[in-house]
mmCIF file of C-alpha atoms in Angstrom:
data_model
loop_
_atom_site.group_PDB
_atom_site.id
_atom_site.type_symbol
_atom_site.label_atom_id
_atom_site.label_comp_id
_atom_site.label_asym_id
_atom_site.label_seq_id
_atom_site.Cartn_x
_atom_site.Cartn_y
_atom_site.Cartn_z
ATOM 1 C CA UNK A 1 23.993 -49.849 10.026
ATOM 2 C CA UNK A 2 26.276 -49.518 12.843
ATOM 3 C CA UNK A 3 25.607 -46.297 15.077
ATOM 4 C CA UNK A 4 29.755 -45.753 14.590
ATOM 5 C CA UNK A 5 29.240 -45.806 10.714
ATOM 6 C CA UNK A 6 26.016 -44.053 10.461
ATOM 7 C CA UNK A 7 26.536 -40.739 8.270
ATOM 8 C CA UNK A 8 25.274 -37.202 10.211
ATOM 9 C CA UNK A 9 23.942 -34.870 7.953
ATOM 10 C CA UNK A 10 22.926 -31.503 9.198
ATOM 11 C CA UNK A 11 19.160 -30.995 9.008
ATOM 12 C CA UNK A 12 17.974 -27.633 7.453
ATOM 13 C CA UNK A 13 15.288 -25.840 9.840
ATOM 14 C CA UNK A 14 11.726 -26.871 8.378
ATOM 15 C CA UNK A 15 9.955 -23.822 7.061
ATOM 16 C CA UNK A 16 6.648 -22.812 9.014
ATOM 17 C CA UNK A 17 3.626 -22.550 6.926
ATOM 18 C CA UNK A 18 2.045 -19.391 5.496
ATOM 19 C CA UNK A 19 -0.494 -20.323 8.187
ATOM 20 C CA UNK A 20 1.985 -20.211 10.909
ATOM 21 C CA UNK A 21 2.720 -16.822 9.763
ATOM 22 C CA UNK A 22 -0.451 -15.281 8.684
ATOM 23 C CA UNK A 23 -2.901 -13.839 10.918
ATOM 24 C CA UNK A 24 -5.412 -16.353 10.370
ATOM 25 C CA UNK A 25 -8.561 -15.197 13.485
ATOM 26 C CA UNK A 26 -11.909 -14.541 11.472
ATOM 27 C CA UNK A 27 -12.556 -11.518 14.204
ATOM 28 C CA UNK A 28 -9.123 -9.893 13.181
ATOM 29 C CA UNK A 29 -10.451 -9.686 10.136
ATOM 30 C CA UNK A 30 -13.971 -8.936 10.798
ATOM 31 C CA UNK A 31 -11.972 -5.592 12.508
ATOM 32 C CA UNK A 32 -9.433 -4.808 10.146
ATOM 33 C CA UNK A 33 -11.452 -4.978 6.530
ATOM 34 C CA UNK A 34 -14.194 -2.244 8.116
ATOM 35 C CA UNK A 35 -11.599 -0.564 9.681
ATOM 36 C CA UNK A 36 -9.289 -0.341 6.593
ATOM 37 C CA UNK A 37 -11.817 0.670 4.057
ATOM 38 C CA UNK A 38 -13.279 3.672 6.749
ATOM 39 C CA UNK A 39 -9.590 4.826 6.045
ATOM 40 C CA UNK A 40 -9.363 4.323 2.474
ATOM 41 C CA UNK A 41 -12.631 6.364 2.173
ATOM 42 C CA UNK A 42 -11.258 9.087 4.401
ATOM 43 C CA UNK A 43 -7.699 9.520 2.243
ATOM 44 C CA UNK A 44 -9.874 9.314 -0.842
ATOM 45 C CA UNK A 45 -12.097 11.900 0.233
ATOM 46 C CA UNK A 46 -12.372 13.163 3.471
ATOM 47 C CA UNK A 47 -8.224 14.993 4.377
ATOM 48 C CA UNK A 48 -7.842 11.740 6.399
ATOM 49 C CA UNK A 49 -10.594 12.959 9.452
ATOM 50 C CA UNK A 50 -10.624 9.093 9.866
ATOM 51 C CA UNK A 51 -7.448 7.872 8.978
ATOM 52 C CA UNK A 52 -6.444 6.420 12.576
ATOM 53 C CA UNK A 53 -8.980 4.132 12.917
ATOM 54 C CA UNK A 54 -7.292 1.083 11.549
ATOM 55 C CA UNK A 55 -4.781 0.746 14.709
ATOM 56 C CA UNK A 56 -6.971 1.509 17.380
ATOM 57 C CA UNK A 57 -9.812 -1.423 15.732
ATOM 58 C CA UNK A 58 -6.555 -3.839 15.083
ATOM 59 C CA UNK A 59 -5.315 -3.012 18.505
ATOM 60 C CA UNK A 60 -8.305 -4.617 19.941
ATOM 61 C CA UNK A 61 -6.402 -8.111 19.254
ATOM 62 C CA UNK A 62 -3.089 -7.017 18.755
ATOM 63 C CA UNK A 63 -0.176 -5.292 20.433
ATOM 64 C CA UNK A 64 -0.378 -2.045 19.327
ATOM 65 C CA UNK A 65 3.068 -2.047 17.737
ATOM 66 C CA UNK A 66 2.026 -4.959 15.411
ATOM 67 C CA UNK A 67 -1.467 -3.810 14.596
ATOM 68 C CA UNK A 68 0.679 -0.509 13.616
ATOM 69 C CA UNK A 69 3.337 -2.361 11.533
ATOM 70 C CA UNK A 70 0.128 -4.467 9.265
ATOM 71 C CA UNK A 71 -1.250 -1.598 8.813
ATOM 72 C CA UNK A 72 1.934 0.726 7.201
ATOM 73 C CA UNK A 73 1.711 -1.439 3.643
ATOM 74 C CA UNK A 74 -1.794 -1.107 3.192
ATOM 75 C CA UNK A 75 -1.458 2.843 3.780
ATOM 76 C CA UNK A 76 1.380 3.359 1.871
ATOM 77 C CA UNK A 77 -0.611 1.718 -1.314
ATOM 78 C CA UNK A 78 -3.519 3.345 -0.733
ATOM 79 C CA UNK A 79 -1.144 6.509 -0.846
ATOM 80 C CA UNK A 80 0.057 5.952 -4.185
ATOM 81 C CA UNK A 81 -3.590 5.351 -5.334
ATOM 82 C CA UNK A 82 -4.510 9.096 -3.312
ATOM 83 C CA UNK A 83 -1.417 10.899 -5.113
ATOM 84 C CA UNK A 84 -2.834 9.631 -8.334
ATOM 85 C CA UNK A 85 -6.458 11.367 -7.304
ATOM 86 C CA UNK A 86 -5.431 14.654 -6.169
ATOM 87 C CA UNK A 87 -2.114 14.846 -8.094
ATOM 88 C CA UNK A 88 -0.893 18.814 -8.409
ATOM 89 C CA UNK A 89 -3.801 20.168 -6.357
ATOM 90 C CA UNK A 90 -1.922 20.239 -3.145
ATOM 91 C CA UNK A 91 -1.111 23.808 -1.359
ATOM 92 C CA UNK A 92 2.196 24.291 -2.269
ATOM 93 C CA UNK A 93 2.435 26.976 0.501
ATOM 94 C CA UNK A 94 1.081 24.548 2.909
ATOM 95 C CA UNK A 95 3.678 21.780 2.294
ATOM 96 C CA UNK A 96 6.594 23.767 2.606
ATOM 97 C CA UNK A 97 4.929 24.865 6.359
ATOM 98 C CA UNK A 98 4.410 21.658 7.724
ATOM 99 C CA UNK A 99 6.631 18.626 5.711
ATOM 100 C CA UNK A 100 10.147 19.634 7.348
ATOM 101 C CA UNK A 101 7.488 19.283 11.024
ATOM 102 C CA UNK A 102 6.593 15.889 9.723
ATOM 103 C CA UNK A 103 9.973 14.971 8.926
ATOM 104 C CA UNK A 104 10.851 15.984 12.471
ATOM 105 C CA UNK A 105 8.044 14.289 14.082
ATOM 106 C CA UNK A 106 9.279 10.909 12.487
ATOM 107 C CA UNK A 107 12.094 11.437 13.908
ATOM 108 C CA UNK A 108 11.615 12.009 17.134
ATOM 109 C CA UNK A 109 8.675 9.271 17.077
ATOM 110 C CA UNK A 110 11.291 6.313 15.876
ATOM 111 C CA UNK A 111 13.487 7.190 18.626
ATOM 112 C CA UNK A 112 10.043 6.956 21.300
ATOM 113 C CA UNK A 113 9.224 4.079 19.294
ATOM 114 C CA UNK A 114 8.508 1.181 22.525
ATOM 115 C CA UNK A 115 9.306 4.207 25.115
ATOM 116 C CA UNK A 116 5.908 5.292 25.065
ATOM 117 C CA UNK A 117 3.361 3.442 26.732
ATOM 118 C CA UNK A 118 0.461 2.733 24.047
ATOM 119 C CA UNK A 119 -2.286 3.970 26.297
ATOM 120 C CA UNK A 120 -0.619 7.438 26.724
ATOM 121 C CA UNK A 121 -0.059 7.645 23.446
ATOM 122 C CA UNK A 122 -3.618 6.746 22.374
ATOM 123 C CA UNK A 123 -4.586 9.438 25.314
ATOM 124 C CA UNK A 124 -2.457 12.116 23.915
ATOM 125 C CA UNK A 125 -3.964 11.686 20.432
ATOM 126 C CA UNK A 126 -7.553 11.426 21.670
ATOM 127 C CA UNK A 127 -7.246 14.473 23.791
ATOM 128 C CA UNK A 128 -6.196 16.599 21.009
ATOM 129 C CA UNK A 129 -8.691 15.227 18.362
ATOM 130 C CA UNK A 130 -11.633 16.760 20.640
ATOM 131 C CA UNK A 131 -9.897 19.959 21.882
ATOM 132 C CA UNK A 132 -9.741 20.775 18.345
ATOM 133 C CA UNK A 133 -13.220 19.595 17.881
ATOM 134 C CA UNK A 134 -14.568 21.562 21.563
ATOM 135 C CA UNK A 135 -12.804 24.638 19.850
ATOM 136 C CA UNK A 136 -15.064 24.342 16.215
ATOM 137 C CA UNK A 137 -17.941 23.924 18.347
ATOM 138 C CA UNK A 138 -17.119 27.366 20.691
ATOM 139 C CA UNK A 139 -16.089 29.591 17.583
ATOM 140 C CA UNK A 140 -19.424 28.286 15.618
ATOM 141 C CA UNK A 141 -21.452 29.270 18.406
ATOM 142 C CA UNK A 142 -19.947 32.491 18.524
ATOM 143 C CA UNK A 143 -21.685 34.001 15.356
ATOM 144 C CA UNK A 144 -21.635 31.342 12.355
ATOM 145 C CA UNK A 145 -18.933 29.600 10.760
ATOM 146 C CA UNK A 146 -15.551 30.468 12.311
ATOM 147 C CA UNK A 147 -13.471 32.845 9.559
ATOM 148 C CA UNK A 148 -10.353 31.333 8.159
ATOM 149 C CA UNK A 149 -7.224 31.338 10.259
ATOM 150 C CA UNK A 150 -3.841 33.027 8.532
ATOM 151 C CA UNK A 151 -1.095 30.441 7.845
ATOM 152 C CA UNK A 152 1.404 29.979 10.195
ATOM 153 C CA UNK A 153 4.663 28.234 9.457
ATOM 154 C CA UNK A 154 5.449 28.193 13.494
ATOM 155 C CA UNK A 155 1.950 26.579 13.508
ATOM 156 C CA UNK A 156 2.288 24.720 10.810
ATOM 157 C CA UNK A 157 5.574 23.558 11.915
ATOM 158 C CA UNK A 158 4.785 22.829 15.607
ATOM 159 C CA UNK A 159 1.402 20.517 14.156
ATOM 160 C CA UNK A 160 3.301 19.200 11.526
ATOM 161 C CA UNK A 161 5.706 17.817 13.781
ATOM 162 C CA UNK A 162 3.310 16.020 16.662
ATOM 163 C CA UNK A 163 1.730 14.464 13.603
ATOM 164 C CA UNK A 164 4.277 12.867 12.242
ATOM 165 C CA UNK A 165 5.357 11.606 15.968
ATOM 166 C CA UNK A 166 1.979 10.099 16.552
ATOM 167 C CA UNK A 167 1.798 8.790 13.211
ATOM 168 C CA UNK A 168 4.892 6.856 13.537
ATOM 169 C CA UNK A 169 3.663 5.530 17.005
ATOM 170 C CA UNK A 170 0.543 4.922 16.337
ATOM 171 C CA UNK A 171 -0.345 6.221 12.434
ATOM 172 C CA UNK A 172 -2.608 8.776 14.330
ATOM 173 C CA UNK A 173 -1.192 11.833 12.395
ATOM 174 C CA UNK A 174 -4.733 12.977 11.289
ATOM 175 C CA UNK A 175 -6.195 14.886 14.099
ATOM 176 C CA UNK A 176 -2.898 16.674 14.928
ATOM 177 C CA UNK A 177 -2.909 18.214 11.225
ATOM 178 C CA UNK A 178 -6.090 18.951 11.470
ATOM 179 C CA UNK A 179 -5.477 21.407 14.421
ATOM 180 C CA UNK A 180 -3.685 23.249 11.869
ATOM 181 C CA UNK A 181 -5.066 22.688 8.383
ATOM 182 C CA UNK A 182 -8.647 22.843 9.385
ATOM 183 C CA UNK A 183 -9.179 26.591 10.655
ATOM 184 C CA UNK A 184 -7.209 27.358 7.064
ATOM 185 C CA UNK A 185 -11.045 26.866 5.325
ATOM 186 C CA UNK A 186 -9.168 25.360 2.466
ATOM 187 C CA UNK A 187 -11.167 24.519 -0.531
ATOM 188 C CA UNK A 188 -11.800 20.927 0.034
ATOM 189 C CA UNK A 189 -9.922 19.779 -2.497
ATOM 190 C CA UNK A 190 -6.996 21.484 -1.973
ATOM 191 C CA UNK A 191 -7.412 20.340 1.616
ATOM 192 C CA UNK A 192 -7.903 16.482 0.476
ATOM 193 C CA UNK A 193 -4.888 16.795 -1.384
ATOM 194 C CA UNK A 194 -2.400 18.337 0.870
ATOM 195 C CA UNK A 195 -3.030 15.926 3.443
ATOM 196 C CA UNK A 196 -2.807 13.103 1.090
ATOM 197 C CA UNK A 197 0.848 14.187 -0.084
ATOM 198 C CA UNK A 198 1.936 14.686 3.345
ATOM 199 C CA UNK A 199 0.949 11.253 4.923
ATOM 200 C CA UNK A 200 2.154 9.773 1.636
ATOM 201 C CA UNK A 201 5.694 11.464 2.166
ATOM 202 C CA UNK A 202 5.390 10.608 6.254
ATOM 203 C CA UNK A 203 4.133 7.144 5.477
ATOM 204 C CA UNK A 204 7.004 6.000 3.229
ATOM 205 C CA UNK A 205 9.554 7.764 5.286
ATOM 206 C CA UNK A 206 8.445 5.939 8.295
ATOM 207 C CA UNK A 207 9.162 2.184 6.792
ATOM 208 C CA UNK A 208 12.844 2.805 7.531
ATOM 209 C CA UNK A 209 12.425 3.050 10.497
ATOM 210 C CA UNK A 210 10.005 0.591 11.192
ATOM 211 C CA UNK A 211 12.320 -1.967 9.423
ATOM 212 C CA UNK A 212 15.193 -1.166 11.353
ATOM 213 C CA UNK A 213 12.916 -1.864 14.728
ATOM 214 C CA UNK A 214 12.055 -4.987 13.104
ATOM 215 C CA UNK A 215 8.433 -4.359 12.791
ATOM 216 C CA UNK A 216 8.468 -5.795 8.974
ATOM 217 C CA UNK A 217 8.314 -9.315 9.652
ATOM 218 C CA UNK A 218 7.414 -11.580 7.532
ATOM 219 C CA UNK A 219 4.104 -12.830 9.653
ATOM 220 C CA UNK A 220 3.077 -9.124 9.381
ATOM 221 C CA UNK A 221 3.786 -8.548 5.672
ATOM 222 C CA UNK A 222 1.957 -11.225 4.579
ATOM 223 C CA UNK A 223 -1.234 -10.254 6.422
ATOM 224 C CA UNK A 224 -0.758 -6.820 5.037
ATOM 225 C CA UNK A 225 -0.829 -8.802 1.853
ATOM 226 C CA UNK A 226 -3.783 -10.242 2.588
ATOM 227 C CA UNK A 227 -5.355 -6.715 3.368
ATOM 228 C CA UNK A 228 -3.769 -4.733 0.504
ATOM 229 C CA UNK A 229 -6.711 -4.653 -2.247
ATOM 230 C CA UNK A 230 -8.570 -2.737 0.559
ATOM 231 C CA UNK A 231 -6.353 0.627 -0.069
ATOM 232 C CA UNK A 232 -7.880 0.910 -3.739
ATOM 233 C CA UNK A 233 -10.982 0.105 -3.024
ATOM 234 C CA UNK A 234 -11.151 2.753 -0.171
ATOM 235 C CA UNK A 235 -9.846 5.293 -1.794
ATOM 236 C CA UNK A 236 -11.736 5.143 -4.844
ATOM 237 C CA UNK A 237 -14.778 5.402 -2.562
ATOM 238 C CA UNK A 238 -13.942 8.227 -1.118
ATOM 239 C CA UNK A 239 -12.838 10.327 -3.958
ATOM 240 C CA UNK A 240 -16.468 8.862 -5.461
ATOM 241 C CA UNK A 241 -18.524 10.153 -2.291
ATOM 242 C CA UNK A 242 -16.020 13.396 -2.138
ATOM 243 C CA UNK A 243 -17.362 14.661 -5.382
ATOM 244 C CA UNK A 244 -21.513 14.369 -4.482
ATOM 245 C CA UNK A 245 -21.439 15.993 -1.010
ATOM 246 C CA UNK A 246 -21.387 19.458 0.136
ATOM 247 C CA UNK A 247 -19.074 21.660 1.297
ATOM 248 C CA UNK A 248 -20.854 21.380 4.633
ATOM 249 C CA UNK A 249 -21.722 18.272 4.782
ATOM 250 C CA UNK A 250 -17.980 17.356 4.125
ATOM 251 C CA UNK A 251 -17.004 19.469 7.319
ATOM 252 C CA UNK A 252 -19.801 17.630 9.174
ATOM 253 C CA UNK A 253 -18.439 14.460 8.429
ATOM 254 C CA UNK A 254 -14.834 14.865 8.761
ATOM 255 C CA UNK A 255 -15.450 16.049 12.226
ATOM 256 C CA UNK A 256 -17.755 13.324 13.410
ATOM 257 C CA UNK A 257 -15.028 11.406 12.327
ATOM 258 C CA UNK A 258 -12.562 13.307 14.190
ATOM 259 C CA UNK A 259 -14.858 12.718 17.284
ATOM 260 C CA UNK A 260 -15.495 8.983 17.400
ATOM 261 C CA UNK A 261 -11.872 7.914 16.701
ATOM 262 C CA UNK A 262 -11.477 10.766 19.622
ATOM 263 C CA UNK A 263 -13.330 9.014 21.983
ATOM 264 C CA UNK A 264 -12.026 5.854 21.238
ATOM 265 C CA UNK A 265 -8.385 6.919 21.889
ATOM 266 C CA UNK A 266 -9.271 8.722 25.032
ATOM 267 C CA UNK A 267 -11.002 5.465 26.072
ATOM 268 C CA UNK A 268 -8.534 3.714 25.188
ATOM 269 C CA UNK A 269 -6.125 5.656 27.133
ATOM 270 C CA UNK A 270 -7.489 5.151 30.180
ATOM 271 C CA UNK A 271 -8.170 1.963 30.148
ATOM 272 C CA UNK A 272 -11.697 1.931 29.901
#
């Protein structure tokens, strides 16, 4: 056919394959599913002592932002599997001192969202995580078990809201909390359970704003697809291990969790 006469048709953009999408790299993987499950296990059971370990182990082969965004699915189902475990055993006194924080911190963390360089953030986080933990240590020393701390709604309210900024930067909300919630000597279960509705509130609220920023693409959705029968899993673990370990064991172990993701964020901070 003549080139004159030759018809044009407008060709439609191919679509790229679920494997041009999908975070395909076995070692992202062999990172994420350890990483993931560690959380699961520490919503389930442990008040979240070792909830920010997912970013800073995805971060090792992703931006930060990214590793953030796959992993903001998988917590908010492994939420909705927490709420189910600790349903109505919350502090109620608790939630009204440090949710309207949270809410704040979310907001202020959306609008730092990209400002903040990841390595200060990770520095900031780290930093607190074993001031907190330097503290424990001091008070122990001084004669036993340190007594319970009076609630604070300043305190509550100033922690509240530097978790939820670091959790929206990073989803490293736990060790900020803990500053506050720890030193309480809740029952453990009450403990488990307000931290669990509070991250569940935070995490939800934050995919607003992480959709507006454009951090919910479709690559990253589908390899939070991939990744999402890790929150049950997890958490069903931890509530399991939660129930057949003592009350001081349980403080042992959320605070050597609190120290190793500690240490990592601090290392990571500086670069080392």
């Amino acid at each position: 056919m003549h080139p004159v006469l030759t018809p044009h048709f407008r060709r439609r953009q191919p679509v790229p394959p679920i494997t041009d999408l999908l975070i395909t790299d076995p070692w992202f993987y062999a990172l994420a599913v350890p990483a993931l499950l560690v959380t699961g296990i520490s919503k389930g059971g442990f008040a979240s002592g070792g909830g920010n370990l997912s970013v800073p182990a995805m971060a090792l082969l992703l931006p930060a932002p990214q590793a953030a965004a796959i992993s903001l699915p998988v917590l908010c189902a492994m939420d909705i599997a927490g709420l189910r475990a600790w349903w109505g055993r919350w502090s109620r006194r608790e939630m009204l001192a440090i949710l309207p924080g949270g809410l704040l911190g979310i907001l202020l963390g959306s609008l730092a969202f990209g400002a903040m360089s990841d390595r200060m953030t990770k520095l900031m986080v780290g930093v607190i995580a074993l001031a907190f933990l330097a503290r424990t240590l001091w008070l122990s020393r001084r004669g036993g078990p340190p007594e319970a701390a009076a609630p604070s709604r300043w305190r509550g309210g100033f922690w509240s809201t530097v978790s939820g900024f670091t959790s929206t930067i990073a989803h490293a909300g736990g060790p900020p909390l803990a500053v506050y919630l720890y030193p309480l000597r809740l029952e453990r279960a009450r403990l488990a359970a307000t931290t669990v509705v509070f991250f569940g509130v935070v995490n939800y609220v934050k995919l607003v704003p992480y959709a507006l920023l454009g951090q919910l693409s479709p690559g990253n959705l589908l390899t939070s697809l991939v990744l999402l029968p890790l929150a049950p899993l997890g958490v069903r673990l931890g509530v399991w291990l939660q129930g057949r370990i003592s009350d001081k064991v349980f403080y042992q172990l959320i605070h050597i969790l609190l120290a190793l993701t500690g240490c990592k964020l601090v290392a990571d901070g500086l670069g080392l």
